[in-house]
mmCIF file of C-alpha atoms in Angstrom:
data_model
loop_
_atom_site.group_PDB
_atom_site.id
_atom_site.type_symbol
_atom_site.label_atom_id
_atom_site.label_comp_id
_atom_site.label_asym_id
_atom_site.label_seq_id
_atom_site.Cartn_x
_atom_site.Cartn_y
_atom_site.Cartn_z
ATOM 1 C CA MET A 1 20.097 10.420 -5.604
ATOM 2 C CA GLY A 2 18.223 8.306 -7.860
ATOM 3 C CA GLY A 3 14.618 9.160 -9.362
ATOM 4 C CA VAL A 4 11.706 7.527 -11.000
ATOM 5 C CA ASN A 5 10.268 7.116 -14.428
ATOM 6 C CA GLY A 6 10.130 10.705 -15.481
ATOM 7 C CA GLY A 7 7.961 11.885 -12.760
ATOM 8 C CA SER A 8 5.197 12.112 -15.490
ATOM 9 C CA SER A 9 1.588 10.308 -14.537
ATOM 10 C CA SER A 10 0.748 7.241 -16.098
ATOM 11 C CA ASP A 11 -2.774 4.693 -16.407
ATOM 12 C CA GLY A 12 -1.807 3.222 -13.172
ATOM 13 C CA SER A 13 -1.769 -0.268 -14.435
ATOM 14 C CA PRO A 14 -1.115 -2.232 -11.740
ATOM 15 C CA ALA A 15 1.477 -4.666 -14.407
ATOM 16 C CA GLU A 16 4.012 -1.806 -13.420
ATOM 17 C CA ARG A 17 4.290 -1.028 -9.759
ATOM 18 C CA SER A 18 4.915 2.395 -9.289
ATOM 19 C CA ALA A 19 7.367 4.367 -7.074
ATOM 20 C CA ALA A 20 4.828 7.120 -6.575
ATOM 21 C CA THR A 21 1.183 6.550 -6.816
ATOM 22 C CA LEU A 22 -1.539 9.262 -6.021
ATOM 23 C CA LEU A 23 -4.841 7.695 -4.966
ATOM 24 C CA LEU A 24 -7.994 8.712 -5.588
ATOM 25 C CA GLY A 25 -10.927 8.651 -3.413
ATOM 26 C CA ASP A 26 -11.831 6.737 -0.513
ATOM 27 C CA ALA A 27 -8.517 4.437 -0.202
ATOM 28 C CA ASP A 28 -6.875 2.805 3.144
ATOM 29 C CA GLY A 29 -4.482 1.185 4.196
ATOM 30 C CA GLY A 30 -5.385 -1.718 1.976
ATOM 31 C CA ASP A 31 -5.065 0.060 -1.189
ATOM 32 C CA ALA A 32 -1.716 1.524 0.009
ATOM 33 C CA VAL A 33 0.064 -1.546 0.944
ATOM 34 C CA ASP A 34 -1.396 -3.036 -2.212
ATOM 35 C CA ARG A 35 1.610 -1.033 -4.079
ATOM 36 C CA LEU A 36 3.977 -3.360 -2.374
ATOM 37 C CA ASP A 37 4.821 -6.757 -3.519
ATOM 38 C CA ALA A 38 5.792 -7.760 0.219
ATOM 39 C CA THR A 39 4.138 -9.204 2.924
ATOM 40 C CA PRO A 40 3.922 -7.446 6.412
ATOM 41 C CA ASP A 41 6.779 -9.725 7.883
ATOM 42 C CA SER A 42 8.937 -8.464 5.056
ATOM 43 C CA ALA A 43 7.904 -4.614 4.666
ATOM 44 C CA GLU A 44 7.818 -1.335 6.646
ATOM 45 C CA ALA A 45 5.582 1.415 6.561
ATOM 46 C CA LEU A 46 5.501 4.836 7.576
ATOM 47 C CA VAL A 47 2.435 6.335 7.450
ATOM 48 C CA VAL A 48 2.092 10.187 7.597
ATOM 49 C CA SER A 49 -1.449 11.349 9.093
ATOM 50 C CA GLY A 50 -2.876 15.281 9.487
ATOM 51 C CA GLU A 51 -5.868 14.303 11.264
ATOM 52 C CA ARG A 52 -6.568 10.610 12.514
ATOM 53 C CA SER A 53 -4.834 9.434 15.880
ATOM 54 C CA VAL A 54 -2.719 6.288 16.687
ATOM 55 C CA VAL A 55 -5.436 4.171 17.320
ATOM 56 C CA ASP A 56 -7.010 5.145 13.966
ATOM 57 C CA VAL A 57 -4.511 4.392 11.825
ATOM 58 C CA VAL A 58 -3.252 0.836 13.501
ATOM 59 C CA ASP A 59 -6.791 -0.091 13.871
ATOM 60 C CA ASP A 60 -7.793 0.969 10.458
ATOM 61 C CA TRP A 61 -4.128 -0.904 9.014
ATOM 62 C CA ARG A 62 -4.797 -4.133 10.835
ATOM 63 C CA ALA A 63 -8.912 -4.431 9.837
ATOM 64 C CA ASN A 64 -7.641 -3.670 5.433
ATOM 65 C CA CYS A 65 -4.152 -5.882 5.821
ATOM 66 C CA GLY A 66 -4.570 -8.070 8.662
ATOM 67 C CA ALA A 67 -1.564 -7.375 10.826
ATOM 68 C CA LEU A 68 1.164 -4.988 10.746
ATOM 69 C CA PRO A 69 4.511 -4.535 9.218
ATOM 70 C CA ALA A 70 7.905 -5.671 10.677
ATOM 71 C CA ALA A 71 8.350 -1.758 11.269
ATOM 72 C CA PHE A 72 5.622 0.781 11.471
ATOM 73 C CA GLY A 73 6.199 4.416 11.961
ATOM 74 C CA LEU A 74 3.334 7.062 12.075
ATOM 75 C CA VAL A 75 4.126 11.373 12.021
ATOM 76 C CA THR A 76 0.212 12.148 13.416
ATOM 77 C CA PHE A 77 -0.545 15.633 13.966
ATOM 78 C CA ALA A 78 -3.711 14.308 15.520
ATOM 79 C CA GLU A 79 -1.552 13.493 19.069
ATOM 80 C CA PHE A 80 -0.389 17.552 19.520
ATOM 81 C CA GLY A 81 -2.420 19.294 20.937
ATOM 82 C CA ARG A 82 -3.028 23.397 19.843
ATOM 83 C CA SER A 83 -2.764 24.481 23.161
ATOM 84 C CA ALA A 84 0.748 22.049 23.930
ATOM 85 C CA ALA A 85 1.644 24.146 20.775
ATOM 86 C CA ALA A 86 0.851 27.344 22.083
ATOM 87 C CA ARG A 87 3.072 26.749 24.799
ATOM 88 C CA THR A 88 6.062 25.417 22.961
ATOM 89 C CA GLY A 89 5.850 28.299 19.950
ATOM 90 C CA THR A 90 7.695 26.990 16.945
ATOM 91 C CA ASP A 91 9.889 24.631 18.918
ATOM 92 C CA ASP A 92 8.080 21.204 17.099
ATOM 93 C CA GLU A 93 11.520 19.235 16.397
ATOM 94 C CA PRO A 94 10.765 15.383 15.091
ATOM 95 C CA SER A 95 11.195 13.619 18.987
ATOM 96 C CA ARG A 96 10.134 9.511 18.452
ATOM 97 C CA ARG A 97 8.838 7.513 20.913
ATOM 98 C CA SER A 98 8.138 4.431 20.916
ATOM 99 C CA LEU A 99 4.783 2.564 22.207
ATOM 100 C CA PRO A 100 6.009 0.266 24.992
ATOM 101 C CA GLY A 101 4.868 -3.315 24.305
ATOM 102 C CA SER A 102 5.009 -2.810 20.265
ATOM 103 C CA ASP A 103 7.185 -2.436 17.415
ATOM 104 C CA ILE A 104 5.063 0.900 16.674
ATOM 105 C CA THR A 105 7.345 4.614 16.700
ATOM 106 C CA VAL A 106 5.294 7.182 16.740
ATOM 107 C CA THR A 107 6.460 11.221 15.676
ATOM 108 C CA ALA A 108 3.583 13.848 16.907
ATOM 109 C CA MET A 109 4.023 17.153 15.544
ATOM 110 C CA SER A 110 1.906 20.231 16.082
ATOM 111 C CA ASP A 111 1.477 22.119 13.024
ATOM 112 C CA PRO A 112 0.414 20.381 9.430
ATOM 113 C CA GLY A 113 1.818 23.556 7.388
ATOM 114 C CA ASN A 114 5.505 23.539 8.339
ATOM 115 C CA LEU A 115 6.460 20.965 5.885
ATOM 116 C CA GLN A 116 10.221 21.545 6.029
ATOM 117 C CA ARG A 117 10.064 19.758 9.591
ATOM 118 C CA LEU A 118 7.601 17.003 8.050
ATOM 119 C CA GLY A 119 10.616 16.463 5.872
ATOM 120 C CA THR A 120 12.785 15.908 8.244
ATOM 121 C CA ALA A 121 10.676 13.235 10.014
ATOM 122 C CA VAL A 122 10.008 11.144 7.196
ATOM 123 C CA THR A 123 13.907 11.525 6.544
ATOM 124 C CA LEU A 124 14.428 10.054 9.626
ATOM 125 C CA TYR A 125 12.833 6.835 9.417
ATOM 126 C CA LEU A 126 14.347 6.348 5.915
ATOM 127 C CA ASP A 127 17.578 6.460 7.434
ATOM 128 C CA ASP A 128 17.090 4.110 10.105
ATOM 129 C CA TRP A 129 15.806 1.556 7.423
ATOM 130 C CA ALA A 130 17.884 2.063 4.638
ATOM 131 C CA ASP A 131 19.861 -1.354 5.189
ATOM 132 C CA THR A 132 16.522 -3.293 6.944
ATOM 133 C CA GLY A 133 16.711 -5.884 3.538
ATOM 134 C CA ARG A 134 12.869 -4.985 3.318
ATOM 135 C CA GLU A 135 10.423 -3.208 1.129
ATOM 136 C CA THR A 136 9.668 0.412 2.307
ATOM 137 C CA LEU A 137 6.189 2.302 2.171
ATOM 138 C CA VAL A 138 5.593 5.855 3.137
ATOM 139 C CA TYR A 139 1.792 6.484 2.734
ATOM 140 C CA VAL A 140 0.389 9.739 2.974
ATOM 141 C CA ASP A 141 -3.240 8.979 4.197
ATOM 142 C CA ALA A 142 -4.809 12.203 3.308
ATOM 143 C CA LEU A 143 -3.937 15.640 1.672
ATOM 144 C CA ASP A 144 -6.026 17.731 2.431
ATOM 145 C CA PRO A 145 -4.762 19.116 5.843
ATOM 146 C CA PHE A 146 -1.466 19.918 4.063
ATOM 147 C CA VAL A 147 -2.868 21.990 1.036
ATOM 148 C CA GLU A 148 -4.585 23.827 3.785
ATOM 149 C CA ALA A 149 -2.322 24.271 6.174
ATOM 150 C CA GLY A 150 0.371 25.193 4.008
ATOM 151 C CA GLY A 151 -1.224 26.188 0.733
ATOM 152 C CA LEU A 152 -0.667 24.502 -2.619
ATOM 153 C CA GLU A 153 2.384 25.787 -3.928
ATOM 154 C CA SER A 154 4.043 24.755 -0.585
ATOM 155 C CA THR A 155 2.758 21.384 -0.884
ATOM 156 C CA PHE A 156 3.783 20.810 -4.057
ATOM 157 C CA GLN A 157 7.430 21.561 -3.417
ATOM 158 C CA PHE A 158 6.974 19.568 -0.197
ATOM 159 C CA LEU A 159 6.032 16.268 -2.541
ATOM 160 C CA HIS A 160 8.442 16.854 -5.316
ATOM 161 C CA LEU A 161 10.986 16.596 -2.141
ATOM 162 C CA LEU A 162 9.384 13.740 -0.905
ATOM 163 C CA GLU A 163 9.802 11.828 -4.220
ATOM 164 C CA GLN A 164 12.921 12.415 -4.490
ATOM 165 C CA THR A 165 13.871 10.901 -1.127
ATOM 166 C CA VAL A 166 11.626 8.252 -1.459
ATOM 167 C CA ALA A 167 12.856 7.147 -4.983
ATOM 168 C CA GLY A 168 16.532 7.498 -3.608
ATOM 169 C CA THR A 169 15.996 4.952 -1.055
ATOM 170 C CA ASP A 170 14.195 2.594 -3.280
ATOM 171 C CA ALA A 171 10.840 3.466 -1.590
ATOM 172 C CA THR A 172 7.295 3.382 -2.508
ATOM 173 C CA LEU A 173 5.114 6.461 -2.233
ATOM 174 C CA VAL A 174 1.543 6.699 -2.014
ATOM 175 C CA VAL A 175 -0.136 9.610 -1.251
ATOM 176 C CA ARG A 176 -4.378 10.203 -1.188
ATOM 177 C CA ALA A 177 -6.173 12.510 -2.159
ATOM 178 C CA ASP A 178 -9.875 13.216 -1.913
ATOM 179 C CA PRO A 179 -11.614 14.639 -4.760
ATOM 180 C CA SER A 180 -14.887 15.296 -2.933
ATOM 181 C CA THR A 181 -12.797 18.131 -1.216
ATOM 182 C CA ALA A 182 -9.775 18.396 -3.070
ATOM 183 C CA ASP A 183 -10.172 20.712 -6.718
ATOM 184 C CA GLU A 184 -9.425 20.073 -10.018
ATOM 185 C CA ARG A 185 -6.984 22.476 -10.198
ATOM 186 C CA THR A 186 -5.378 20.593 -6.720
ATOM 187 C CA ILE A 187 -4.973 17.002 -8.088
ATOM 188 C CA ASP A 188 -4.109 18.397 -12.099
ATOM 189 C CA THR A 189 -1.401 20.804 -10.337
ATOM 190 C CA LEU A 190 -0.064 17.875 -8.431
ATOM 191 C CA ARG A 191 -0.593 15.138 -11.252
ATOM 192 C CA PRO A 192 2.682 15.350 -12.459
ATOM 193 C CA LEU A 193 4.665 14.262 -9.619
ATOM 194 C CA PHE A 194 3.499 10.765 -9.993
ATOM 195 C CA ASP A 195 4.073 8.068 -11.767
ATOM 196 C CA ALA A 196 0.227 6.663 -11.346
ATOM 197 C CA VAL A 197 -3.042 8.382 -10.702
ATOM 198 C CA VAL A 198 -5.069 5.849 -9.743
ATOM 199 C CA ASP A 199 -8.953 6.357 -9.036
ATOM 200 C CA GLY A 200 -9.127 3.969 -5.889
ATOM 201 C CA ASP A 201 -13.302 3.745 -6.104
ATOM 202 C CA ASP A 202 -13.102 2.602 -9.809
ATOM 203 C CA SER A 203 -13.621 -0.846 -9.852
ATOM 204 C CA THR A 204 -12.831 -1.136 -13.706
ATOM 205 C CA PRO A 205 -8.997 -2.010 -13.909
ATOM 206 C CA PRO A 206 -7.388 -1.375 -17.135
ATOM 207 C CA ALA A 207 -6.588 -4.090 -19.388
ATOM 208 C CA LEU A 208 -3.451 -6.402 -19.463
ATOM 209 C CA ASP A 209 -1.757 -7.060 -22.617
ATOM 210 C CA ALA A 210 -0.677 -10.544 -22.797
ATOM 211 C CA ASP A 211 3.011 -9.424 -21.622
ATOM 212 C CA ALA A 212 1.835 -8.153 -18.291
ATOM 213 C CA LEU A 213 -0.253 -10.798 -17.788
ATOM 214 C CA ARG A 214 2.656 -13.568 -18.164
ATOM 215 C CA GLU A 215 4.226 -11.115 -15.681
ATOM 216 C CA LEU A 216 1.459 -11.246 -13.139
ATOM 217 C CA LEU A 217 1.171 -14.997 -13.508
ATOM 218 C CA ARG A 218 4.712 -15.455 -13.543
ATOM 219 C CA ASN A 219 3.939 -16.758 -9.466
ATOM 220 C CA PRO A 220 3.128 -19.901 -8.796
ATOM 221 C CA ARG A 221 0.552 -18.582 -6.114
ATOM 222 C CA ARG A 222 -1.373 -16.426 -8.280
ATOM 223 C CA ARG A 223 -1.546 -19.399 -10.731
ATOM 224 C CA PHE A 224 -2.863 -21.873 -7.926
ATOM 225 C CA VAL A 225 -4.925 -19.087 -6.645
ATOM 226 C CA LEU A 226 -6.486 -18.705 -10.351
ATOM 227 C CA ARG A 227 -6.748 -22.648 -10.914
ATOM 228 C CA SER A 228 -8.541 -23.036 -7.878
ATOM 229 C CA LEU A 229 -11.361 -20.273 -8.477
ATOM 230 C CA PHE A 230 -11.485 -21.805 -11.942
ATOM 231 C CA GLU A 231 -12.951 -24.880 -10.371
ATOM 232 C CA ASP A 232 -15.166 -23.443 -7.233
ATOM 233 C CA GLY A 233 -15.985 -20.243 -8.286
ATOM 234 C CA GLY A 234 -15.921 -18.058 -5.200
ATOM 235 C CA THR A 235 -14.401 -19.489 -1.774
ATOM 236 C CA ALA A 236 -13.010 -17.909 1.567
ATOM 237 C CA LEU A 237 -9.733 -16.900 1.600
ATOM 238 C CA ASP A 238 -8.692 -19.184 4.635
ATOM 239 C CA ARG A 239 -10.020 -22.385 2.911
ATOM 240 C CA LEU A 240 -8.072 -21.677 -0.259
ATOM 241 C CA ALA A 241 -4.652 -20.568 2.457
ATOM 242 C CA SER A 242 -5.471 -24.200 3.624
ATOM 243 C CA ALA A 243 -5.240 -26.382 0.429
ATOM 244 C CA LEU A 244 -2.286 -23.940 -0.500
ATOM 245 C CA ALA A 245 -0.238 -24.344 2.711
ATOM 246 C CA ALA A 246 -1.001 -28.523 2.012
ATOM 247 C CA ARG A 247 0.223 -27.810 -1.376
ATOM 248 C CA GLU A 248 3.239 -26.218 -0.359
ATOM 249 C CA SER A 249 3.693 -28.488 2.545
ATOM 250 C CA ALA A 250 3.037 -31.823 0.757
ATOM 251 C CA ALA A 251 1.383 -32.954 3.504
ATOM 252 C CA GLU A 252 -2.866 -33.124 3.885
ATOM 253 C CA GLU A 253 -2.695 -31.646 6.733
ATOM 254 C CA PRO A 254 0.161 -28.602 7.128
ATOM 255 C CA THR A 255 0.671 -26.870 10.374
ATOM 256 C CA ASP A 256 -1.124 -23.587 11.551
ATOM 257 C CA ALA A 257 2.048 -21.855 11.351
ATOM 258 C CA GLU A 258 1.859 -22.858 7.781
ATOM 259 C CA ARG A 259 -1.427 -21.897 6.724
ATOM 260 C CA ARG A 260 -0.970 -18.572 8.474
ATOM 261 C CA ARG A 261 1.695 -17.823 6.193
ATOM 262 C CA ALA A 262 -0.463 -19.155 2.986
ATOM 263 C CA PHE A 263 -2.769 -16.599 4.414
ATOM 264 C CA THR A 264 -0.801 -13.867 4.829
ATOM 265 C CA ALA A 265 0.899 -13.843 1.709
ATOM 266 C CA LEU A 266 -2.571 -14.465 -0.126
ATOM 267 C CA ALA A 267 -4.433 -11.866 2.077
ATOM 268 C CA SER A 268 -1.400 -8.982 1.774
ATOM 269 C CA VAL A 269 0.071 -9.676 -1.661
ATOM 270 C CA HIS A 270 -1.735 -12.067 -4.281
ATOM 271 C CA VAL A 271 -4.950 -11.513 -3.726
ATOM 272 C CA PRO A 272 -4.644 -7.533 -4.146
ATOM 273 C CA ARG A 273 -2.702 -8.032 -7.022
ATOM 274 C CA LEU A 274 -5.117 -10.677 -9.153
ATOM 275 C CA ALA A 275 -7.564 -8.214 -8.259
ATOM 276 C CA GLU A 276 -6.273 -5.048 -9.436
ATOM 277 C CA ALA A 277 -5.883 -6.759 -12.678
ATOM 278 C CA GLY A 278 -9.567 -7.515 -12.923
ATOM 279 C CA LEU A 279 -9.148 -11.700 -12.813
ATOM 280 C CA VAL A 280 -10.506 -11.465 -9.018
ATOM 281 C CA VAL A 281 -12.918 -10.144 -7.113
ATOM 282 C CA PHE A 282 -11.555 -9.515 -3.224
ATOM 283 C CA ASP A 283 -14.187 -8.910 -0.704
ATOM 284 C CA ARG A 284 -11.523 -7.618 2.220
ATOM 285 C CA SER A 285 -14.580 -7.633 5.087
ATOM 286 C CA GLU A 286 -15.710 -10.952 4.674
ATOM 287 C CA GLU A 287 -12.379 -12.519 3.330
ATOM 288 C CA ARG A 288 -14.067 -14.080 0.208
ATOM 289 C CA VAL A 289 -12.535 -14.090 -3.196
ATOM 290 C CA GLN A 290 -14.193 -15.306 -6.366
ATOM 291 C CA LEU A 291 -13.155 -15.368 -9.699
ATOM 292 C CA SER A 292 -14.258 -12.371 -12.202
ATOM 293 C CA ALA A 293 -16.633 -12.429 -14.782
ATOM 294 C CA ALA A 294 -13.644 -10.893 -16.931
ATOM 295 C CA ALA A 295 -11.215 -14.169 -16.207
ATOM 296 C CA ARG A 296 -13.722 -16.150 -17.133
ATOM 297 C CA ALA A 297 -14.611 -14.517 -20.496
ATOM 298 C CA ALA A 298 -10.521 -14.572 -21.244
ATOM 299 C CA ASP A 299 -9.818 -17.247 -23.338
ATOM 300 C CA CYS A 300 -6.316 -17.275 -23.471
ATOM 301 C CA LEU A 301 -6.047 -17.389 -19.103
ATOM 302 C CA ASP A 302 -5.951 -21.461 -20.009
ATOM 303 C CA GLY A 303 -2.548 -20.803 -21.709
ATOM 304 C CA TYR A 304 -0.813 -19.054 -18.448
ATOM 305 C CA LEU A 305 -2.404 -21.237 -16.007
ATOM 306 C CA ASN A 306 -0.836 -24.601 -17.623
ATOM 307 C CA GLU A 307 2.378 -23.881 -18.286
ATOM 308 C CA SER A 308 5.527 -23.168 -16.105
ATOM 309 C CA LEU A 309 6.278 -19.416 -15.964
ATOM 310 C CA GLU A 310 9.232 -19.409 -13.935
#
């Protein structure tokens, strides 16, 4: 079973995509999916939620990411009432069901303190997705319910095993902790398990060195975004996607399908990566993107945007 980069925390630089990330703050599905370098149709995601229902998780994902991934799994404790749990006693074996008319698979469990069975439920999904060839994300959307139900020591052991399992399948793990409810001792105890600890409410990204900037801008779509914003300053994402689709199709009027593909790629992957690096400001709710002040002040960008980095 493979490991991750020593299991130590880092500064969370977006230049190196981390296999295991602890997100601090009011992070959402969009923050989690930004850890991937894939569009939804080439990714699969498993959300583990101690408190939210299927509808809440799916609506949040669509609102923040635009579209569900090719495969979407959810392990939830909100769908299993306490009265049902009392009737079944300890019989809480993971049992999955597919929602009619969708590609969503749900596992409802009763006891967030039973971390062994939760680990089994996660492993079942990862085993099923092992040979799909898609990028895989496991997202624990709130840590508090598991610490409260199982205790900090048990949660640490569970996350340690989960990190090893995820690393063994080359997937990406993101765990959210709310600093307003998780005390400093909890965060400090769990910190060594992760490759990166990222403040989801921190709008000041780490600086990129020359090698990291060159790697980030190796992708031609990201260079296209920055070149366009240097001309316009800011624009609607759909307008930017239409211009990208026209450029890539060499047609004045790209098809609707080409526009949608360009929009999805920009919204799900490339614009968030540039925003993490502090080069653009991305307003997801308004679907607008603009060049950051830091990018305008970076004289070295011209050299990267005007040379081929493929």
